[in-house]
Amino acid sequence: MDFAALQWAKKWSANLTPFLNLKPDELDKLSRLLAELSRLQAQNTPPTKAQLQIILQHLHTKQLDLLEAVKGGLMVHFSGGGFEYERFLIREDGRIPNHKYEGKRTV
């Protein structure tokens, strides 16, 4: 084993240890979020702390379907939590304009 691989493994072992306490469904939600964050990072459009906070609040009861960088912020798509779908814009400051929200409740 080379030194760089050993250092990388130690770093990530320390970072991932807190995740071992999560339930499987929480890990699934976070894995989807991490995949979407990775895609945004590749596009050089990472979320702000305020945007991430709003996303995480919704992840508590919903499933993340898509994060999309658009003019004016991040467009997020959720499902579950009593909604067939829910789409809205989160501005950089964490605000959600009413005119950029749409959702359909499940019956």
mmCIF file of N, CA and C in Angstrom:
data_model
loop_
_atom_site.group_PDB
_atom_site.id
_atom_site.type_symbol
_atom_site.label_atom_id
_atom_site.label_comp_id
_atom_site.label_asym_id
_atom_site.label_seq_id
_atom_site.Cartn_x
_atom_site.Cartn_y
_atom_site.Cartn_z
ATOM 1 N N MET A 1 0.863 -1.175 0.000
ATOM 2 C CA MET A 1 0.000 0.000 0.000
ATOM 3 C C MET A 1 0.906 1.235 0.000
ATOM 4 N N ASP A 2 0.611 2.177 -0.899
ATOM 5 C CA ASP A 2 1.431 3.385 -0.947
ATOM 6 C C ASP A 2 0.945 4.403 0.090
ATOM 7 N N PHE A 3 1.791 5.341 0.405
ATOM 8 C CA PHE A 3 1.520 6.321 1.454
ATOM 9 C C PHE A 3 0.298 7.181 1.135
ATOM 10 N N ALA A 4 0.151 7.604 -0.109
ATOM 11 C CA ALA A 4 -0.990 8.452 -0.489
ATOM 12 C C ALA A 4 -2.313 7.722 -0.275
ATOM 13 N N ALA A 5 -2.361 6.436 -0.624
ATOM 14 C CA ALA A 5 -3.588 5.649 -0.434
ATOM 15 C C ALA A 5 -3.895 5.488 1.053
ATOM 16 N N LEU A 6 -2.885 5.278 1.847
ATOM 17 C CA LEU A 6 -3.068 5.138 3.292
ATOM 18 C C LEU A 6 -3.600 6.428 3.902
ATOM 19 N N GLN A 7 -3.051 7.555 3.519
ATOM 20 C CA GLN A 7 -3.507 8.858 4.034
ATOM 21 C C GLN A 7 -4.945 9.138 3.609
ATOM 22 N N TRP A 8 -5.254 8.840 2.345
ATOM 23 C CA TRP A 8 -6.599 9.049 1.831
ATOM 24 C C TRP A 8 -7.595 8.188 2.605
ATOM 25 N N ALA A 9 -7.252 6.939 2.839
ATOM 26 C CA ALA A 9 -8.136 6.025 3.579
ATOM 27 C C ALA A 9 -8.337 6.494 5.018
ATOM 28 N N LYS A 10 -7.313 6.975 5.660
ATOM 29 C CA LYS A 10 -7.439 7.476 7.037
ATOM 30 C C LYS A 10 -8.354 8.696 7.088
ATOM 31 N N LYS A 11 -8.155 9.596 6.151
ATOM 32 C CA LYS A 11 -8.975 10.814 6.096
ATOM 33 C C LYS A 11 -10.443 10.455 5.927
ATOM 34 N N TRP A 12 -10.752 9.589 4.957
ATOM 35 C CA TRP A 12 -12.146 9.254 4.679
ATOM 36 C C TRP A 12 -12.751 8.352 5.732
ATOM 37 N N SER A 13 -11.950 7.559 6.376
ATOM 38 C CA SER A 13 -12.458 6.736 7.479
ATOM 39 C C SER A 13 -12.948 7.641 8.603
ATOM 40 N N ALA A 14 -12.189 8.684 8.910
ATOM 41 C CA ALA A 14 -12.593 9.638 9.948
ATOM 42 C C ALA A 14 -13.839 10.410 9.529
ATOM 43 N N ASN A 15 -13.916 10.795 8.252
ATOM 44 C CA ASN A 15 -15.069 11.551 7.763
ATOM 45 C C ASN A 15 -16.342 10.714 7.717
ATOM 46 N N LEU A 16 -16.217 9.447 7.410
ATOM 47 C CA LEU A 16 -17.388 8.596 7.234
ATOM 48 C C LEU A 16 -17.872 7.925 8.516
ATOM 49 N N THR A 17 -17.061 7.895 9.551
ATOM 50 C CA THR A 17 -17.447 7.233 10.799
ATOM 51 C C THR A 17 -18.781 7.723 11.352
ATOM 52 N N PRO A 18 -19.095 9.029 11.380
ATOM 53 C CA PRO A 18 -20.403 9.464 11.892
ATOM 54 C C PRO A 18 -21.587 8.903 11.097
ATOM 55 N N PHE A 19 -21.384 8.586 9.836
ATOM 56 C CA PHE A 19 -22.470 8.062 9.010
ATOM 57 C C PHE A 19 -22.860 6.636 9.387
ATOM 58 N N LEU A 20 -22.000 5.956 10.111
ATOM 59 C CA LEU A 20 -22.301 4.584 10.512
ATOM 60 C C LEU A 20 -23.483 4.512 11.473
ATOM 61 N N ASN A 21 -23.842 5.623 12.093
ATOM 62 C CA ASN A 21 -24.966 5.669 13.022
ATOM 63 C C ASN A 21 -26.304 5.933 12.337
ATOM 64 N N LEU A 22 -26.296 6.198 11.044
ATOM 65 C CA LEU A 22 -27.524 6.513 10.323
ATOM 66 C C LEU A 22 -28.280 5.247 9.924
ATOM 67 N N LYS A 23 -29.589 5.396 9.821
ATOM 68 C CA LYS A 23 -30.444 4.305 9.362
ATOM 69 C C LYS A 23 -30.273 4.143 7.851
ATOM 70 N N PRO A 24 -30.575 2.956 7.324
ATOM 71 C CA PRO A 24 -30.413 2.731 5.883
ATOM 72 C C PRO A 24 -31.174 3.731 5.004
ATOM 73 N N ASP A 25 -32.399 4.104 5.388
ATOM 74 C CA ASP A 25 -33.147 5.052 4.553
ATOM 75 C C ASP A 25 -32.517 6.444 4.572
ATOM 76 N N GLU A 26 -31.895 6.816 5.701
ATOM 77 C CA GLU A 26 -31.208 8.104 5.762
ATOM 78 C C GLU A 26 -29.960 8.077 4.884
ATOM 79 N N LEU A 27 -29.256 6.960 4.882
ATOM 80 C CA LEU A 27 -28.089 6.822 4.013
ATOM 81 C C LEU A 27 -28.489 6.895 2.539
ATOM 82 N N ASP A 28 -29.632 6.301 2.203
ATOM 83 C CA ASP A 28 -30.118 6.378 0.828
ATOM 84 C C ASP A 28 -30.401 7.821 0.422
ATOM 85 N N LYS A 29 -31.040 8.577 1.314
ATOM 86 C CA LYS A 29 -31.328 9.986 1.022
ATOM 87 C C LYS A 29 -30.038 10.775 0.829
ATOM 88 N N LEU A 30 -29.074 10.542 1.712
ATOM 89 C CA LEU A 30 -27.814 11.268 1.605
ATOM 90 C C LEU A 30 -27.021 10.862 0.373
ATOM 91 N N SER A 31 -27.100 9.594 -0.011
ATOM 92 C CA SER A 31 -26.355 9.172 -1.204
ATOM 93 C C SER A 31 -26.897 9.871 -2.449
ATOM 94 N N ARG A 32 -28.212 10.032 -2.525
ATOM 95 C CA ARG A 32 -28.811 10.759 -3.657
ATOM 96 C C ARG A 32 -28.386 12.228 -3.623
ATOM 97 N N LEU A 33 -28.392 12.815 -2.436
ATOM 98 C CA LEU A 33 -27.963 14.208 -2.290
ATOM 99 C C LEU A 33 -26.502 14.355 -2.704
ATOM 100 N N LEU A 34 -25.648 13.456 -2.267
ATOM 101 C CA LEU A 34 -24.229 13.538 -2.619
ATOM 102 C C LEU A 34 -24.018 13.402 -4.127
ATOM 103 N N ALA A 35 -24.783 12.534 -4.766
ATOM 104 C CA ALA A 35 -24.674 12.388 -6.221
ATOM 105 C C ALA A 35 -25.058 13.696 -6.925
ATOM 106 N N GLU A 36 -26.137 14.320 -6.452
ATOM 107 C CA GLU A 36 -26.573 15.586 -7.056
ATOM 108 C C GLU A 36 -25.571 16.706 -6.769
ATOM 109 N N LEU A 37 -25.010 16.734 -5.561
ATOM 110 C CA LEU A 37 -23.999 17.741 -5.230
ATOM 111 C C LEU A 37 -22.748 17.558 -6.086
ATOM 112 N N SER A 38 -22.381 16.316 -6.332
ATOM 113 C CA SER A 38 -21.229 16.026 -7.181
ATOM 114 C C SER A 38 -21.449 16.562 -8.593
ATOM 115 N N ARG A 39 -22.656 16.368 -9.100
ATOM 116 C CA ARG A 39 -22.991 16.864 -10.436
ATOM 117 C C ARG A 39 -22.914 18.384 -10.487
ATOM 118 N N LEU A 40 -23.422 19.050 -9.422
ATOM 119 C CA LEU A 40 -23.365 20.517 -9.373
ATOM 120 C C LEU A 40 -21.929 21.009 -9.258
ATOM 121 N N GLN A 41 -21.110 20.313 -8.469
ATOM 122 C CA GLN A 41 -19.695 20.695 -8.334
ATOM 123 C C GLN A 41 -18.988 20.618 -9.681
ATOM 124 N N ALA A 42 -19.303 19.572 -10.455
ATOM 125 C CA ALA A 42 -18.689 19.410 -11.774
ATOM 126 C C ALA A 42 -19.074 20.556 -12.710
ATOM 127 N N GLN A 43 -20.226 21.169 -12.466
ATOM 128 C CA GLN A 43 -20.691 22.300 -13.272
ATOM 129 C C GLN A 43 -20.262 23.635 -12.654
ATOM 130 N N ASN A 44 -19.471 23.576 -11.586
ATOM 131 C CA ASN A 44 -19.034 24.773 -10.854
ATOM 132 C C ASN A 44 -20.204 25.596 -10.332
ATOM 133 N N THR A 45 -21.259 24.914 -9.872
ATOM 134 C CA THR A 45 -22.426 25.594 -9.310
ATOM 135 C C THR A 45 -22.818 24.961 -7.969
ATOM 136 N N PRO A 46 -21.887 24.946 -6.990
ATOM 137 C CA PRO A 46 -22.230 24.339 -5.702
ATOM 138 C C PRO A 46 -23.288 25.174 -4.979
ATOM 139 N N PRO A 47 -24.098 24.537 -4.136
ATOM 140 C CA PRO A 47 -25.114 25.290 -3.390
ATOM 141 C C PRO A 47 -24.466 26.137 -2.296
ATOM 142 N N THR A 48 -25.158 27.191 -1.917
ATOM 143 C CA THR A 48 -24.720 27.983 -0.774
ATOM 144 C C THR A 48 -25.141 27.252 0.497
ATOM 145 N N LYS A 49 -24.640 27.700 1.638
ATOM 146 C CA LYS A 49 -25.034 27.089 2.917
ATOM 147 C C LYS A 49 -26.533 27.238 3.149
ATOM 148 N N ALA A 50 -27.079 28.380 2.777
ATOM 149 C CA ALA A 50 -28.518 28.617 2.960
ATOM 150 C C ALA A 50 -29.341 27.666 2.083
ATOM 151 N N GLN A 51 -28.907 27.465 0.846
ATOM 152 C CA GLN A 51 -29.614 26.545 -0.043
ATOM 153 C C GLN A 51 -29.529 25.110 0.485
ATOM 154 N N LEU A 52 -28.359 24.720 0.943
ATOM 155 C CA LEU A 52 -28.179 23.372 1.475
ATOM 156 C C LEU A 52 -29.059 23.137 2.698
ATOM 157 N N GLN A 53 -29.197 24.147 3.534
ATOM 158 C CA GLN A 53 -30.048 24.035 4.725
ATOM 159 C C GLN A 53 -31.504 23.774 4.335
ATOM 160 N N ILE A 54 -31.997 24.475 3.341
ATOM 161 C CA ILE A 54 -33.373 24.279 2.881
ATOM 162 C C ILE A 54 -33.537 22.875 2.296
ATOM 163 N N ILE A 55 -32.581 22.437 1.508
ATOM 164 C CA ILE A 55 -32.633 21.097 0.920
ATOM 165 C C ILE A 55 -32.689 20.039 2.022
ATOM 166 N N LEU A 56 -31.833 20.169 3.010
ATOM 167 C CA LEU A 56 -31.798 19.191 4.106
ATOM 168 C C LEU A 56 -33.094 19.198 4.913
ATOM 169 N N GLN A 57 -33.702 20.356 5.106
ATOM 170 C CA GLN A 57 -34.979 20.414 5.825
ATOM 171 C C GLN A 57 -36.051 19.619 5.079
ATOM 172 N N HIS A 58 -36.052 19.712 3.771
ATOM 173 C CA HIS A 58 -37.041 18.972 2.982
ATOM 174 C C HIS A 58 -36.712 17.481 2.911
ATOM 175 N N LEU A 59 -35.433 17.135 2.980
ATOM 176 C CA LEU A 59 -35.047 15.727 2.945
ATOM 177 C C LEU A 59 -35.550 14.945 4.155
ATOM 178 N N HIS A 60 -35.901 15.648 5.206
ATOM 179 C CA HIS A 60 -36.389 14.982 6.410
ATOM 180 C C HIS A 60 -37.597 14.102 6.109
ATOM 181 N N THR A 61 -38.505 14.570 5.256
ATOM 182 C CA THR A 61 -39.726 13.817 4.970
ATOM 183 C C THR A 61 -39.911 13.473 3.494
ATOM 184 N N LYS A 62 -38.981 13.914 2.645
ATOM 185 C CA LYS A 62 -39.160 13.730 1.201
ATOM 186 C C LYS A 62 -37.929 13.085 0.583
ATOM 187 N N GLN A 63 -38.077 12.694 -0.683
ATOM 188 C CA GLN A 63 -36.986 12.146 -1.467
ATOM 189 C C GLN A 63 -36.534 13.188 -2.481
ATOM 190 N N LEU A 64 -35.247 13.383 -2.596
ATOM 191 C CA LEU A 64 -34.699 14.300 -3.583
ATOM 192 C C LEU A 64 -34.665 13.612 -4.946
ATOM 193 N N ASP A 65 -35.235 14.252 -5.947
ATOM 194 C CA ASP A 65 -35.224 13.704 -7.296
ATOM 195 C C ASP A 65 -34.182 14.389 -8.173
ATOM 196 N N LEU A 66 -34.014 15.711 -7.999
ATOM 197 C CA LEU A 66 -33.110 16.441 -8.881
ATOM 198 C C LEU A 66 -32.740 17.786 -8.278
ATOM 199 N N LEU A 67 -31.494 18.172 -8.460
ATOM 200 C CA LEU A 67 -31.010 19.529 -8.174
ATOM 201 C C LEU A 67 -30.508 20.078 -9.500
ATOM 202 N N GLU A 68 -30.939 21.285 -9.821
ATOM 203 C CA GLU A 68 -30.576 21.859 -11.113
ATOM 204 C C GLU A 68 -30.225 23.332 -10.932
ATOM 205 N N ALA A 69 -29.026 23.710 -11.370
ATOM 206 C CA ALA A 69 -28.621 25.108 -11.334
ATOM 207 C C ALA A 69 -29.352 25.855 -12.444
ATOM 208 N N VAL A 70 -30.064 26.901 -12.062
ATOM 209 C CA VAL A 70 -30.782 27.733 -13.025
ATOM 210 C C VAL A 70 -30.496 29.197 -12.702
ATOM 211 N N LYS A 71 -30.864 30.066 -13.609
ATOM 212 C CA LYS A 71 -30.698 31.494 -13.362
ATOM 213 C C LYS A 71 -31.512 31.860 -12.123
ATOM 214 N N GLY A 72 -30.866 32.440 -11.155
ATOM 215 C CA GLY A 72 -31.554 32.868 -9.938
ATOM 216 C C GLY A 72 -31.398 31.925 -8.763
ATOM 217 N N GLY A 73 -30.775 30.756 -8.973
ATOM 218 C CA GLY A 73 -30.580 29.852 -7.842
ATOM 219 C C GLY A 73 -30.551 28.391 -8.235
ATOM 220 N N LEU A 74 -31.107 27.556 -7.348
ATOM 221 C CA LEU A 74 -31.185 26.119 -7.572
ATOM 222 C C LEU A 74 -32.639 25.702 -7.665
ATOM 223 N N MET A 75 -32.974 24.960 -8.704
ATOM 224 C CA MET A 75 -34.302 24.377 -8.816
ATOM 225 C C MET A 75 -34.201 22.981 -8.212
ATOM 226 N N VAL A 76 -35.075 22.690 -7.254
ATOM 227 C CA VAL A 76 -35.075 21.378 -6.612
ATOM 228 C C VAL A 76 -36.380 20.662 -6.916
ATOM 229 N N HIS A 77 -36.285 19.350 -7.037
ATOM 230 C CA HIS A 77 -37.441 18.503 -7.296
ATOM 231 C C HIS A 77 -37.473 17.440 -6.204
ATOM 232 N N PHE A 78 -38.579 17.365 -5.489
ATOM 233 C CA PHE A 78 -38.769 16.375 -4.433
ATOM 234 C C PHE A 78 -40.012 15.555 -4.727
ATOM 235 N N SER A 79 -40.090 14.380 -4.118
ATOM 236 C CA SER A 79 -41.313 13.580 -4.121
ATOM 237 C C SER A 79 -41.457 12.968 -2.735
ATOM 238 N N GLY A 80 -42.661 12.490 -2.442
ATOM 239 C CA GLY A 80 -42.919 11.882 -1.140
ATOM 240 C C GLY A 80 -43.329 12.917 -0.117
ATOM 241 N N GLY A 81 -43.522 12.461 1.112
ATOM 242 C CA GLY A 81 -43.921 13.367 2.183
ATOM 243 C C GLY A 81 -45.273 13.998 1.952
ATOM 244 N N GLY A 82 -46.191 13.245 1.313
ATOM 245 C CA GLY A 82 -47.517 13.785 1.037
ATOM 246 C C GLY A 82 -47.633 14.488 -0.298
ATOM 247 N N PHE A 83 -46.562 14.459 -1.093
ATOM 248 C CA PHE A 83 -46.565 15.112 -2.399
ATOM 249 C C PHE A 83 -46.215 14.121 -3.491
ATOM 250 N N GLU A 84 -46.969 14.182 -4.577
ATOM 251 C CA GLU A 84 -46.603 13.418 -5.757
ATOM 252 C C GLU A 84 -45.302 14.004 -6.314
ATOM 253 N N TYR A 85 -45.262 15.339 -6.364
ATOM 254 C CA TYR A 85 -44.035 16.045 -6.712
ATOM 255 C C TYR A 85 -44.089 17.434 -6.081
ATOM 256 N N GLU A 86 -42.919 18.007 -5.921
ATOM 257 C CA GLU A 86 -42.786 19.371 -5.412
ATOM 258 C C GLU A 86 -41.539 19.952 -6.068
ATOM 259 N N ARG A 87 -41.691 21.083 -6.731
ATOM 260 C CA ARG A 87 -40.584 21.763 -7.414
ATOM 261 C C ARG A 87 -40.566 23.215 -6.983
ATOM 262 N N PHE A 88 -39.378 23.690 -6.685
ATOM 263 C CA PHE A 88 -39.269 25.103 -6.340
ATOM 264 C C PHE A 88 -37.838 25.594 -6.489
ATOM 265 N N LEU A 89 -37.725 26.897 -6.600
ATOM 266 C CA LEU A 89 -36.442 27.574 -6.715
ATOM 267 C C LEU A 89 -35.982 27.995 -5.328
ATOM 268 N N ILE A 90 -34.704 27.766 -5.054
ATOM 269 C CA ILE A 90 -34.099 28.281 -3.814
ATOM 270 C C ILE A 90 -33.051 29.292 -4.240
ATOM 271 N N ARG A 91 -33.278 30.543 -3.885
ATOM 272 C CA ARG A 91 -32.292 31.585 -4.205
ATOM 273 C C ARG A 91 -31.049 31.394 -3.344
ATOM 274 N N GLU A 92 -29.977 32.071 -3.676
ATOM 275 C CA GLU A 92 -28.711 31.931 -2.955
ATOM 276 C C GLU A 92 -28.840 32.261 -1.476
ATOM 277 N N ASP A 93 -29.784 33.154 -1.133
ATOM 278 C CA ASP A 93 -29.964 33.534 0.268
ATOM 279 C C ASP A 93 -30.887 32.567 1.020
ATOM 280 N N GLY A 94 -31.347 31.519 0.340
ATOM 281 C CA GLY A 94 -32.200 30.529 0.976
ATOM 282 C C GLY A 94 -33.687 30.800 0.860
ATOM 283 N N ARG A 95 -34.052 31.888 0.227
ATOM 284 C CA ARG A 95 -35.477 32.211 0.073
ATOM 285 C C ARG A 95 -36.089 31.452 -1.099
ATOM 286 N N ILE A 96 -37.379 31.165 -0.957
ATOM 287 C CA ILE A 96 -38.127 30.453 -1.983
ATOM 288 C C ILE A 96 -39.238 31.367 -2.476
ATOM 289 N N PRO A 97 -39.099 31.928 -3.683
ATOM 290 C CA PRO A 97 -40.152 32.809 -4.204
ATOM 291 C C PRO A 97 -41.441 32.016 -4.454
ATOM 292 N N ASN A 98 -42.563 32.560 -4.029
ATOM 293 C CA ASN A 98 -43.854 31.884 -4.200
ATOM 294 C C ASN A 98 -44.166 31.578 -5.654
ATOM 295 N N HIS A 99 -43.820 32.489 -6.547
ATOM 296 C CA HIS A 99 -44.149 32.286 -7.957
ATOM 297 C C HIS A 99 -43.271 31.220 -8.626
ATOM 298 N N LYS A 100 -42.260 30.730 -7.932
ATOM 299 C CA LYS A 100 -41.381 29.685 -8.473
ATOM 300 C C LYS A 100 -41.596 28.364 -7.742
ATOM 301 N N TYR A 101 -42.792 28.164 -7.182
ATOM 302 C CA TYR A 101 -43.120 26.939 -6.464
ATOM 303 C C TYR A 101 -44.288 26.242 -7.155
ATOM 304 N N GLU A 102 -44.188 24.934 -7.316
ATOM 305 C CA GLU A 102 -45.335 24.152 -7.761
ATOM 306 C C GLU A 102 -45.258 22.778 -7.107
ATOM 307 N N GLY A 103 -46.404 22.272 -6.755
ATOM 308 C CA GLY A 103 -46.461 20.963 -6.121
ATOM 309 C C GLY A 103 -47.829 20.334 -6.312
ATOM 310 N N LYS A 104 -47.850 19.029 -6.197
ATOM 311 C CA LYS A 104 -49.115 18.301 -6.312
ATOM 312 C C LYS A 104 -49.179 17.317 -5.155
ATOM 313 N N ARG A 105 -50.163 17.523 -4.288
ATOM 314 C CA ARG A 105 -50.361 16.634 -3.140
ATOM 315 C C ARG A 105 -50.894 15.287 -3.592
ATOM 316 N N THR A 106 -50.534 14.259 -2.854
ATOM 317 C CA THR A 106 -51.096 12.930 -3.135
ATOM 318 C C THR A 106 -52.465 12.845 -2.519
ATOM 319 N N VAL A 107 -53.316 12.038 -3.109
ATOM 320 C CA VAL A 107 -54.694 11.903 -2.640
ATOM 321 C C VAL A 107 -54.808 10.726 -1.701
#
